[in-house]
Short mmCIF file of C-alpha atoms in Angstrom, two decimals:
data_model
loop_
_atom_site.label_atom_id
_atom_site.label_comp_id
_atom_site.label_asym_id
_atom_site.label_seq_id
_atom_site.Cartn_x
_atom_site.Cartn_y
_atom_site.Cartn_z
CA MET A 856 30.58 -19.10 -3.67
CA SER A 857 30.97 -18.52 -7.38
CA THR A 858 32.92 -15.46 -8.46
CA ILE A 859 30.18 -14.54 -10.96
CA GLN A 860 27.65 -12.57 -8.95
CA GLY A 861 24.00 -12.91 -9.84
CA LYS A 862 21.14 -11.42 -7.92
CA VAL A 863 17.54 -11.87 -6.95
CA THR A 864 14.85 -9.27 -7.53
CA LEU A 865 11.75 -9.63 -5.37
CA LEU A 866 9.25 -8.15 -7.77
CA SER A 867 5.74 -6.95 -6.96
CA ALA A 868 3.36 -7.92 -9.74
CA GLY A 869 0.54 -5.71 -8.51
CA PRO A 870 -3.06 -6.81 -8.15
CA GLY A 871 -3.87 -8.12 -11.60
CA ASP A 872 -3.77 -6.08 -14.78
CA LEU A 873 -0.24 -5.92 -16.16
CA ASP A 874 -0.38 -2.16 -16.62
CA LEU A 875 -0.48 -1.84 -12.82
CA LEU A 876 3.15 -3.01 -12.76
CA THR A 877 5.68 -0.25 -12.18
CA LEU A 878 8.05 0.87 -14.91
CA ARG A 879 10.89 -0.47 -12.75
CA ALA A 880 9.22 -3.87 -12.56
CA ALA A 881 8.83 -3.97 -16.34
CA LYS A 882 12.55 -3.22 -16.73
CA ALA A 883 13.52 -5.96 -14.28
CA LEU A 884 11.30 -8.47 -16.07
CA ALA A 885 12.81 -7.58 -19.43
CA ALA A 886 16.27 -8.29 -17.98
CA ALA A 887 15.35 -11.49 -16.14
CA ASP A 888 17.17 -14.76 -16.78
CA ILE A 889 14.99 -16.84 -14.44
CA LEU A 890 11.40 -16.07 -13.49
CA LEU A 891 9.86 -17.66 -10.40
CA VAL A 892 6.12 -17.04 -10.58
CA ASP A 893 3.58 -17.16 -7.79
CA ASP A 894 0.05 -18.20 -8.74
CA LEU A 895 -1.39 -15.01 -7.27
CA ALA A 896 0.32 -13.04 -10.04
CA ASN A 897 -1.19 -12.54 -13.50
CA ALA A 898 -0.04 -15.50 -15.63
CA ASP A 899 0.57 -13.21 -18.61
CA ILE A 900 3.45 -11.58 -16.77
CA VAL A 901 5.78 -14.05 -18.50
CA THR A 902 5.21 -12.14 -21.76
CA LEU A 903 7.18 -9.26 -20.25
CA ALA A 904 10.19 -11.52 -19.60
CA PRO A 905 10.97 -12.88 -23.06
CA HIS A 906 14.49 -14.10 -22.21
CA ALA A 907 13.62 -15.82 -18.95
CA ARG A 908 13.23 -19.44 -18.12
CA VAL A 909 9.91 -19.59 -16.25
CA ILE A 910 9.45 -21.68 -13.11
CA ARG A 911 6.02 -21.81 -11.48
CA VAL A 912 6.13 -21.97 -7.67
CA GLY A 913 2.66 -21.02 -6.51
CA LYS A 914 1.06 -22.05 -3.27
CA ARG A 915 -2.42 -20.63 -3.00
CA GLY A 916 -4.34 -20.48 0.28
CA GLY A 917 -2.15 -22.69 2.42
CA CYS A 918 -1.87 -25.72 0.13
CA LYS A 919 1.76 -26.61 -0.15
CA SER A 920 2.44 -26.99 -3.86
CA THR A 921 6.06 -25.83 -3.67
CA PRO A 922 7.81 -25.86 -0.30
CA GLN A 923 9.31 -22.54 0.73
CA ALA A 924 12.74 -24.10 1.36
CA PHE A 925 12.84 -25.42 -2.20
CA ILE A 926 12.00 -21.97 -3.63
CA GLN A 927 14.78 -20.47 -1.58
CA ARG A 928 17.30 -23.05 -2.77
CA LEU A 929 16.28 -22.44 -6.37
CA MET A 930 16.81 -18.69 -6.07
CA GLN A 931 20.22 -19.13 -4.48
CA ARG A 932 21.35 -21.74 -6.97
CA TYR A 933 20.56 -19.62 -10.02
CA ALA A 934 21.86 -16.38 -8.51
CA ARG A 935 25.16 -18.13 -7.73
CA LYS A 936 25.42 -19.08 -11.38
CA GLY A 937 25.53 -15.35 -12.08
CA LEU A 938 21.94 -15.17 -13.27
CA HIS A 939 19.36 -12.47 -12.61
CA VAL A 940 16.53 -14.25 -10.83
CA VAL A 941 13.21 -12.43 -10.66
CA ARG A 942 10.88 -13.72 -7.98
CA VAL A 943 7.39 -12.50 -8.83
CA LYS A 944 4.85 -11.98 -6.06
CA GLY A 945 1.26 -10.80 -6.32
CA GLY A 946 0.38 -7.34 -4.99
CA ASP A 947 3.28 -5.71 -3.14
CA ALA A 948 5.97 -8.22 -2.22
CA LEU A 949 6.37 -6.68 1.23
CA LEU A 950 2.79 -7.32 2.36
CA PHE A 951 1.82 -10.89 3.32
CA GLY A 952 4.20 -12.54 0.88
CA ARG A 953 6.82 -14.25 3.05
CA ALA A 954 9.33 -11.82 1.61
CA GLY A 955 10.81 -11.50 5.10
CA GLU A 956 11.90 -15.13 5.15
CA GLU A 957 13.19 -15.02 1.58
CA ILE A 958 15.24 -11.87 2.20
CA ALA A 959 16.74 -13.38 5.37
CA ALA A 960 17.70 -16.62 3.59
CA LEU A 961 19.24 -14.76 0.64
CA ARG A 962 21.15 -12.44 2.95
CA GLU A 963 22.52 -15.42 4.83
CA ALA A 964 23.61 -16.94 1.52
CA HIS A 965 25.28 -13.63 0.54
CA VAL A 966 23.05 -13.24 -2.51
CA PRO A 967 22.24 -9.59 -3.33
CA VAL A 968 18.53 -8.78 -3.25
CA ASP A 969 16.63 -5.96 -4.94
CA ILE A 970 13.05 -5.21 -4.01
CA VAL A 971 10.64 -3.64 -6.48
CA ASN A 972 7.42 -2.34 -4.94
CA GLY A 973 3.97 -2.55 -6.43
CA VAL A 974 0.28 -1.96 -5.88
CA SER A 975 -1.30 -4.13 -3.21
CA SER A 976 -4.80 -5.42 -3.88
CA GLY A 977 -6.31 -3.40 -1.02
CA PHE A 978 -5.45 -0.21 -2.89
CA ALA A 979 -6.88 -1.61 -6.12
CA ALA A 980 -10.05 -2.59 -4.23
CA ALA A 981 -10.44 1.00 -3.03
CA ALA A 982 -9.91 2.28 -6.57
CA GLY A 983 -12.62 -0.08 -7.82
CA LEU A 984 -14.99 1.22 -5.16
CA GLY A 985 -14.03 4.82 -5.93
CA ILE A 986 -13.07 5.59 -2.34
CA SER A 987 -10.13 6.82 -0.34
CA LEU A 988 -8.94 4.22 2.17
CA THR A 989 -8.55 7.00 4.72
CA HIS A 990 -11.27 9.59 4.14
CA ARG A 991 -10.49 12.07 6.88
CA ASP A 992 -14.14 12.45 7.87
CA HIS A 993 -14.08 8.80 8.92
CA CYS A 994 -10.66 7.62 10.05
CA GLN A 995 -7.04 8.37 10.58
CA GLY A 996 -5.60 5.36 8.82
CA VAL A 997 -6.00 1.90 7.37
CA THR A 998 -4.94 -1.48 8.70
CA PHE A 999 -3.98 -4.29 6.34
CA VAL A 1000 -4.39 -7.56 8.17
CA THR A 1001 -4.34 -11.21 7.19
CA ALA A 1002 -6.99 -13.54 8.53
CA HIS A 1003 -4.67 -16.44 7.78
CA MET A 1004 -2.27 -16.61 10.70
CA GLN A 1005 0.87 -18.67 11.10
CA ASP A 1006 -0.45 -20.45 14.19
CA HIS A 1007 -3.96 -20.84 12.72
CA GLY A 1008 -5.29 -18.50 15.42
CA GLU A 1009 -7.38 -15.39 14.81
CA PRO A 1010 -6.23 -11.79 14.79
CA ASP A 1011 -7.50 -9.72 17.72
CA TRP A 1012 -10.53 -8.27 15.93
CA ALA A 1013 -11.62 -6.21 18.94
CA ALA A 1014 -8.23 -4.51 19.11
CA LEU A 1015 -8.26 -3.88 15.36
CA ALA A 1016 -11.78 -2.42 15.52
CA ALA A 1017 -10.77 -0.21 18.46
CA THR A 1018 -8.24 1.66 16.28
CA GLY A 1019 -11.01 3.26 14.24
CA THR A 1020 -8.97 2.64 11.10
CA THR A 1021 -10.40 1.20 7.90
CA LEU A 1022 -9.77 -2.56 7.94
CA ALA A 1023 -8.50 -4.22 4.77
CA ILE A 1024 -8.65 -7.94 5.44
CA TYR A 1025 -6.68 -10.27 3.17
CA MET A 1026 -7.20 -14.03 2.87
CA GLY A 1027 -10.41 -13.87 4.86
CA MET A 1028 -13.03 -15.30 2.51
CA SER A 1029 -13.00 -18.81 3.91
CA ARG A 1030 -13.95 -17.48 7.36
CA ILE A 1031 -15.90 -14.35 6.46
CA ALA A 1032 -18.82 -15.28 8.73
CA SER A 1033 -16.67 -15.63 11.84
CA ILE A 1034 -14.71 -12.46 11.01
CA ALA A 1035 -17.93 -10.47 10.59
CA ALA A 1036 -19.33 -11.92 13.83
CA SER A 1037 -16.17 -10.95 15.74
CA LEU A 1038 -16.20 -7.44 14.32
CA LEU A 1039 -19.91 -7.05 15.15
CA ASP A 1040 -18.98 -7.41 18.82
CA ALA A 1041 -17.02 -4.18 18.50
CA LEU A 1042 -18.56 -2.20 15.63
CA PRO A 1043 -22.12 -1.08 14.76
CA ALA A 1044 -24.13 -3.43 12.54
CA SER A 1045 -24.56 -0.57 10.05
CA THR A 1046 -20.78 -0.16 9.52
CA PRO A 1047 -20.16 -0.06 5.77
CA ALA A 1048 -18.34 -3.11 4.41
CA ALA A 1049 -17.27 -4.43 1.02
CA VAL A 1050 -15.75 -7.41 -0.71
CA VAL A 1051 -13.65 -6.94 -3.83
CA GLN A 1052 -12.69 -10.15 -5.59
CA ASN A 1053 -9.86 -10.09 -8.14
CA ALA A 1054 -9.33 -6.39 -7.43
CA GLY A 1055 -7.51 -4.52 -10.18
CA SER A 1056 -8.12 -7.14 -12.84
CA SER A 1057 -10.67 -7.52 -15.63
CA GLN A 1058 -12.39 -10.18 -13.48
CA GLU A 1059 -12.97 -7.73 -10.62
CA ARG A 1060 -16.25 -8.24 -8.73
CA ARG A 1061 -17.46 -5.92 -6.00
CA LEU A 1062 -20.05 -6.09 -3.26
CA VAL A 1063 -20.93 -3.19 -0.97
CA THR A 1064 -23.07 -3.80 2.09
CA THR A 1065 -23.11 -3.41 5.86
CA LEU A 1066 -21.08 -5.38 8.38
CA GLU A 1067 -24.30 -7.03 9.57
CA ARG A 1068 -25.06 -8.38 6.08
CA LEU A 1069 -21.46 -8.91 4.95
CA ALA A 1070 -21.24 -12.70 5.22
CA ILE A 1071 -24.73 -13.46 3.95
CA ASP A 1072 -24.46 -11.04 1.01
CA ALA A 1073 -20.98 -12.26 0.04
CA THR A 1074 -22.16 -15.85 0.09
CA ALA A 1075 -25.30 -15.02 -1.88
CA ALA A 1076 -23.19 -13.23 -4.49
CA GLY A 1077 -20.90 -16.24 -4.75
CA LEU A 1078 -17.78 -14.24 -3.98
CA GLY A 1079 -14.63 -16.14 -3.10
CA SER A 1080 -10.84 -15.94 -2.99
CA PRO A 1081 -8.77 -14.07 -3.89
CA ALA A 1082 -10.58 -11.10 -2.39
CA VAL A 1083 -10.11 -8.19 -0.02
CA ILE A 1084 -12.71 -7.50 2.67
CA LEU A 1085 -13.00 -3.82 3.60
CA VAL A 1086 -14.75 -2.59 6.74
CA GLY A 1087 -15.17 0.97 7.99
CA GLY A 1088 -16.89 4.32 7.59
CA ALA A 1089 -14.72 5.26 4.60
CA ILE A 1090 -16.38 2.49 2.55
CA GLY A 1091 -19.66 4.33 3.06
CA GLU A 1092 -18.40 7.02 0.67
CA SER A 1093 -18.64 4.70 -2.32
CA ALA A 1094 -21.37 5.52 -4.81
CA GLU A 1095 -22.64 1.95 -4.46
CA PHE A 1096 -23.08 2.31 -0.69
CA LEU A 1097 -24.73 5.73 -1.02
CA ALA A 1098 -27.22 4.30 -3.54
CA LEU A 1099 -27.88 1.39 -1.18
CA ALA A 1100 -28.47 3.71 1.78
CA GLU A 1101 -30.76 5.89 -0.36
CA SER A 1102 -32.84 2.95 -1.54
CA ALA A 1103 -33.08 1.59 2.02
CA GLU A 1104 -34.31 4.98 3.13
CA GLY A 1105 -36.78 5.07 0.22
CA LEU A 1106 -38.07 1.64 1.20
CA ALA A 1107 -38.41 2.74 4.82
CA HIS A 1108 -40.39 5.82 3.76
CA ALA A 1109 -42.63 3.75 1.47
CA ALA A 1110 -43.37 1.23 4.22
CA MET B 427 -23.06 20.76 -18.67
CA SER B 428 -21.12 20.75 -21.89
CA THR B 429 -21.85 17.99 -24.38
CA ILE B 430 -18.12 17.33 -24.79
CA GLN B 431 -17.22 14.99 -21.94
CA GLY B 432 -13.81 15.28 -20.37
CA LYS B 433 -12.63 13.40 -17.36
CA VAL B 434 -10.36 13.55 -14.36
CA THR B 435 -7.76 10.92 -13.56
CA LEU B 436 -6.59 10.84 -9.95
CA LEU B 437 -3.08 9.58 -10.53
CA SER B 438 -0.71 8.13 -7.95
CA ALA B 439 2.82 9.35 -8.57
CA GLY B 440 4.42 6.87 -6.21
CA PRO B 441 7.03 7.74 -3.62
CA GLY B 442 9.69 9.48 -5.66
CA ASP B 443 11.63 7.90 -8.50
CA LEU B 444 9.66 8.12 -11.73
CA ASP B 445 10.20 4.45 -12.53
CA LEU B 446 8.02 3.61 -9.54
CA LEU B 447 5.03 4.91 -11.51
CA THR B 448 2.80 2.22 -12.95
CA LEU B 449 2.61 1.61 -16.68
CA ARG B 450 -1.03 2.77 -16.50
CA ALA B 451 0.04 6.03 -14.86
CA ALA B 452 2.62 6.64 -17.59
CA LYS B 453 -0.08 6.13 -20.25
CA ALA B 454 -2.47 8.53 -18.52
CA LEU B 455 0.27 11.16 -18.24
CA ALA B 456 1.14 10.82 -21.92
CA ALA B 457 -2.53 11.48 -22.76
CA ALA B 458 -3.07 14.35 -20.31
CA ASP B 459 -4.28 17.76 -21.45
CA ILE B 460 -4.06 19.37 -18.02
CA LEU B 461 -1.73 18.31 -15.22
CA LEU B 462 -2.44 19.39 -11.64
CA VAL B 463 0.69 18.63 -9.62
CA ASP B 464 1.03 18.27 -5.88
CA ASP B 465 4.37 19.26 -4.35
CA LEU B 466 4.76 15.80 -2.79
CA ALA B 467 5.17 14.33 -6.27
CA ASN B 468 8.49 14.25 -8.14
CA ALA B 469 8.71 17.53 -10.08
CA ASP B 470 10.13 15.72 -13.13
CA ILE B 471 6.81 13.97 -13.63
CA VAL B 472 5.88 16.77 -16.05
CA THR B 473 8.37 15.31 -18.54
CA LEU B 474 6.03 12.34 -18.95
CA ALA B 475 3.14 14.63 -19.92
CA PRO B 476 4.55 16.50 -22.92
CA HIS B 477 1.17 17.74 -24.20
CA ALA B 478 -0.20 18.93 -20.89
CA ARG B 479 -0.57 22.39 -19.49
CA VAL B 480 0.95 22.11 -16.01
CA ILE B 481 -0.68 23.73 -12.97
CA ARG B 482 1.06 23.47 -9.58
CA VAL B 483 -1.32 23.10 -6.65
CA GLY B 484 0.80 21.86 -3.76
CA LYS B 485 0.05 22.32 -0.12
CA ARG B 486 2.71 20.74 1.99
CA GLY B 487 2.27 20.03 5.70
CA GLY B 488 -0.85 22.03 6.37
CA CYS B 489 0.19 25.34 4.81
CA LYS B 490 -2.60 26.46 2.52
CA SER B 491 -0.89 27.36 -0.73
CA THR B 492 -3.86 26.39 -2.94
CA PRO B 493 -7.28 26.01 -1.32
CA GLN B 494 -8.92 22.65 -1.89
CA ALA B 495 -12.11 24.26 -3.24
CA PHE B 496 -10.11 26.06 -5.91
CA ILE B 497 -8.41 22.83 -7.01
CA GLN B 498 -11.79 21.17 -7.28
CA ARG B 499 -13.22 24.01 -9.36
CA LEU B 500 -10.20 23.87 -11.67
CA MET B 501 -10.62 20.12 -12.27
CA GLN B 502 -14.33 20.50 -13.02
CA ARG B 503 -13.87 23.49 -15.30
CA TYR B 504 -11.28 21.77 -17.50
CA ALA B 505 -13.09 18.43 -17.57
CA ARG B 506 -16.28 20.21 -18.69
CA LYS B 507 -14.34 21.67 -21.60
CA GLY B 508 -13.81 18.08 -22.72
CA LEU B 509 -10.22 17.91 -21.52
CA HIS B 510 -8.44 15.02 -19.82
CA VAL B 511 -7.34 16.39 -16.47
CA VAL B 512 -4.71 14.40 -14.59
CA ARG B 513 -4.51 15.21 -10.90
CA VAL B 514 -1.17 13.93 -9.64
CA LYS B 515 -0.79 12.93 -6.01
CA GLY B 516 2.29 11.63 -4.21
CA GLY B 517 2.35 7.97 -3.13
CA ASP B 518 -0.98 6.24 -3.65
CA ALA B 519 -3.81 8.72 -4.18
CA LEU B 520 -6.13 6.73 -1.91
CA LEU B 521 -3.97 7.03 1.21
CA PHE B 522 -3.96 10.39 3.05
CA GLY B 523 -4.46 12.45 -0.09
CA ARG B 524 -7.93 13.98 0.29
CA ALA B 525 -8.96 11.91 -2.71
CA GLY B 526 -12.23 11.17 -0.90
CA GLU B 527 -13.30 14.81 -0.99
CA GLU B 528 -12.17 15.26 -4.60
CA ILE B 529 -14.02 12.16 -5.78
CA ALA B 530 -17.21 13.28 -4.00
CA ALA B 531 -17.06 16.77 -5.51
CA LEU B 532 -16.42 15.41 -9.02
CA ARG B 533 -19.23 12.88 -8.67
CA GLU B 534 -21.60 15.64 -7.60
CA ALA B 535 -20.54 17.65 -10.65
CA HIS B 536 -21.12 14.59 -12.91
CA VAL B 537 -17.49 14.53 -14.00
CA PRO B 538 -16.18 11.00 -14.68
CA VAL B 539 -13.22 10.02 -12.49
CA ASP B 540 -10.55 7.37 -13.07
CA ILE B 541 -8.23 6.33 -10.28
CA VAL B 542 -4.74 5.01 -10.99
CA ASN B 543 -3.05 3.36 -8.02
CA GLY B 544 0.59 3.61 -7.09
CA VAL B 545 3.22 2.78 -4.52
CA SER B 546 2.78 4.47 -1.16
CA SER B 547 5.91 5.68 0.60
CA GLY B 548 5.49 3.20 3.47
CA PHE B 549 6.10 0.36 1.04
CA ALA B 550 9.10 2.13 -0.45
CA ALA B 551 10.45 2.68 3.07
CA ALA B 552 10.21 -1.06 3.75
CA ALA B 553 11.97 -1.80 0.46
CA GLY B 554 14.78 0.57 1.45
CA LEU B 555 15.13 -1.19 4.78
CA GLY B 556 14.98 -4.60 3.09
CA ILE B 557 12.10 -5.82 5.23
CA SER B 558 8.61 -7.17 4.87
CA LEU B 559 6.03 -4.90 6.49
CA THR B 560 4.32 -7.98 7.87
CA HIS B 561 6.96 -10.60 8.70
CA ARG B 562 4.80 -13.39 10.03
CA ASP B 563 7.13 -14.08 12.97
CA HIS B 564 6.27 -10.61 14.27
CA CYS B 565 2.83 -9.44 13.25
CA GLN B 566 -0.37 -10.10 11.38
CA GLY B 567 -0.58 -6.81 9.56
CA VAL B 568 0.43 -3.20 9.14
CA THR B 569 -1.37 0.01 10.02
CA PHE B 570 -0.83 3.16 7.99
CA VAL B 571 -1.76 6.13 10.13
CA THR B 572 -1.39 9.87 9.82
CA ALA B 573 -0.19 11.87 12.81
CA HIS B 574 -1.73 14.97 11.22
CA MET B 575 -5.41 14.79 12.08
CA GLN B 576 -8.26 16.94 10.80
CA ASP B 577 -9.16 18.20 14.29
CA HIS B 578 -5.48 18.64 15.29
CA GLY B 579 -5.92 15.89 17.88
CA GLU B 580 -3.75 12.80 18.22
CA PRO B 581 -4.48 9.29 17.01
CA ASP B 582 -5.13 6.78 19.78
CA TRP B 583 -1.56 5.46 20.01
CA ALA B 584 -2.42 2.96 22.76
CA ALA B 585 -5.14 1.41 20.60
CA LEU B 586 -2.82 1.30 17.59
CA ALA B 587 -0.06 -0.34 19.62
CA ALA B 588 -2.52 -2.88 21.01
CA THR B 589 -3.14 -4.32 17.53
CA GLY B 590 0.37 -5.73 17.38
CA THR B 591 0.59 -4.59 13.75
CA THR B 592 3.59 -2.80 12.30
CA LEU B 593 2.90 0.95 12.47
CA ALA B 594 3.72 3.10 9.46
CA ILE B 595 3.25 6.68 10.59
CA TYR B 596 2.95 9.39 7.95
CA MET B 597 3.37 13.13 8.55
CA GLY B 598 4.74 12.53 12.03
CA MET B 599 8.17 14.15 11.95
CA SER B 600 7.15 17.46 13.52
CA ARG B 601 5.89 15.61 16.61
CA ILE B 602 8.13 12.54 16.64
CA ALA B 603 9.05 13.01 20.33
CA SER B 604 5.44 13.01 21.51
CA ILE B 605 4.53 10.08 19.24
CA ALA B 606 7.43 8.03 20.57
CA ALA B 607 6.54 8.95 24.16
CA SER B 608 2.93 7.87 23.63
CA LEU B 609 3.96 4.58 22.03
CA LEU B 610 6.43 3.92 24.88
CA ASP B 611 3.46 3.82 27.26
CA ALA B 612 2.25 0.75 25.36
CA LEU B 613 5.30 -0.89 23.77
CA PRO B 614 8.72 -2.04 25.07
CA ALA B 615 11.55 0.50 24.87
CA SER B 616 13.50 -2.00 22.75
CA THR B 617 10.83 -2.16 20.01
CA PRO B 618 12.58 -1.70 16.66
CA ALA B 619 11.82 1.59 14.92
CA ALA B 620 12.95 3.41 11.81
CA VAL B 621 12.65 6.68 9.95
CA VAL B 622 12.87 6.75 6.17
CA GLN B 623 13.02 10.21 4.66
CA ASN B 624 12.29 10.65 0.93
CA ALA B 625 11.63 6.92 0.65
CA GLY B 626 11.90 5.54 -2.87
CA SER B 627 13.88 8.48 -4.22
CA SER B 628 17.58 9.11 -4.81
CA GLN B 629 17.53 11.36 -1.72
CA GLU B 630 16.37 8.53 0.53
CA ARG B 631 17.84 8.62 4.06
CA ARG B 632 17.26 5.87 6.62
CA LEU B 633 17.66 5.53 10.35
CA VAL B 634 17.12 2.30 12.27
CA THR B 635 16.97 2.37 16.05
CA THR B 636 14.73 1.47 18.98
CA LEU B 637 11.51 3.16 20.03
CA GLU B 638 13.29 4.46 23.12
CA ARG B 639 15.93 6.25 21.03
CA LEU B 640 13.73 7.12 18.05
CA ALA B 641 13.20 10.82 18.66
CA ILE B 642 16.71 11.58 19.87
CA ASP B 643 18.38 9.63 17.06
CA ALA B 644 16.14 11.13 14.36
CA THR B 645 16.88 14.62 15.63
CA ALA B 646 20.61 13.92 15.86
CA ALA B 647 20.57 12.62 12.29
CA GLY B 648 18.76 15.75 11.13
CA LEU B 649 15.92 13.80 9.57
CA GLY B 650 12.78 15.71 8.62
CA SER B 651 9.70 15.68 6.40
CA PRO B 652 8.67 14.03 4.19
CA ALA B 653 9.36 10.80 6.04
CA VAL B 654 7.70 7.63 7.21
CA ILE B 655 8.19 6.44 10.79
CA LEU B 656 8.02 2.66 11.18
CA VAL B 657 7.57 0.91 14.53
CA GLY B 658 7.34 -2.81 15.28
CA GLY B 659 9.10 -6.14 15.50
CA ALA B 660 9.22 -6.55 11.72
CA ILE B 661 11.64 -3.58 11.50
CA GLY B 662 14.04 -5.65 13.62
CA GLU B 663 14.60 -7.91 10.60
CA SER B 664 16.48 -5.20 8.72
CA ALA B 665 20.20 -5.80 8.30
CA GLU B 666 20.83 -2.38 9.83
CA PHE B 667 18.94 -3.28 13.01
CA LEU B 668 20.59 -6.69 13.28
CA ALA B 669 24.02 -5.04 13.00
CA LEU B 670 22.98 -2.54 15.66
CA ALA B 671 21.78 -5.27 18.00
CA GLU B 672 24.99 -7.25 17.42
CA SER B 673 27.23 -4.28 18.18
CA ALA B 674 25.19 -3.44 21.30
CA GLU B 675 25.63 -7.03 22.44
CA GLY B 676 29.33 -6.83 21.64
CA LEU B 677 29.62 -3.66 23.69
CA ALA B 678 27.73 -5.25 26.57
CA HIS B 679 30.08 -8.25 26.50
CA ALA B 680 33.16 -6.00 26.36
CA ALA B 681 31.99 -3.94 29.32
#
């Protein structure tokens, strides 16, 4: 080991717009020597790190553009040179970002690690919809779950539905029809559901519907990754859902 | 309605340290005319709102210091005067903060509402422990759940345990023994568990243990509210837990 001690900051870039970064994240970026940037983070984040050498290491949706082992070697190499390496991750680094493996590898290599939290896209999606994730009339919590599992299996949708929590499903757009079908085995067809693509960014697109119509409406609207799928009674509090329910009722009365 | 249009910003103060606020939150605070501050937010947040009249409206742990209806009337009254009201909430406003009711009331009163996301204390707790909330070797997600339910009942701990997700339990310290007992009916005694009090602030205190010892160790350590209780395999990746497991193994070998 070198006697000059660098460090790695695992930095949460938030869901999109740069002003959703924390003040602490902005400080760390300003002090960065090396910036490793994920492709789920806003590309303009490099403007906040004027002194840093920028290395792009994205791997979107399972395609292996930069192997994890290589990223880890890069971080260690630069930190051992005494440099401040900032590893940027979309959303909050501690949710679905392989931070666990990176922390373990850095710890094993005796490289100090800082973690800077951020806003995960599920929270930004709720903000876009104007809802609480946990409206107490509807649920006692929220579950953030990835549809993209390590062993390519499926999460236990019945068990997740049985909790009664709002479900915030990440990386689920490529299999939205099968997810909706599984959830329909456990939840009423009228359960409010939503898709928020590019939550928290200027490209945000939202769809509010029912679980029964989720897959068909999302496909018709042309929504795709990156997006968060939300399912549960709390989504029914959004103005968009209330308008939908009202117009459905109006149509039913008119018929 | 007045012709001068004000607005209300529901602003997430994050878990503690002011530099965990987002840049957007700092801008909203700087522009605030009226600041309604929860007692779960860092009291120093008022320094970021130099032009605002500050009104304290906290109600910690169920004790009714300021009735919700009164807070809602205050927000509406000031917004109708054309003022920018910033309603500060600890953590992220959309998780366990009654934002749902406040948004609905403001919508009904035709008062525009902005929502500014933030870092919830469960994420800060994970950062303190140096773990991912969703290490893919252990789980497919994380469930944020409140132990403090509207009807004073208990969440369905068996159903929550059955998801296999990491559990991040908010407002659970006053009944930590009964929560642990319920979870022990569904999870192994050796399941890693942690308590992080004042996560993300300079007063942060952490305890890492097993589910079996959770209540007794938390009591012995004198940990109390506000704190997040974390339960699940992912917590076992923390350096503190690994050291604990190693020393237990060492003791077992020595015996």
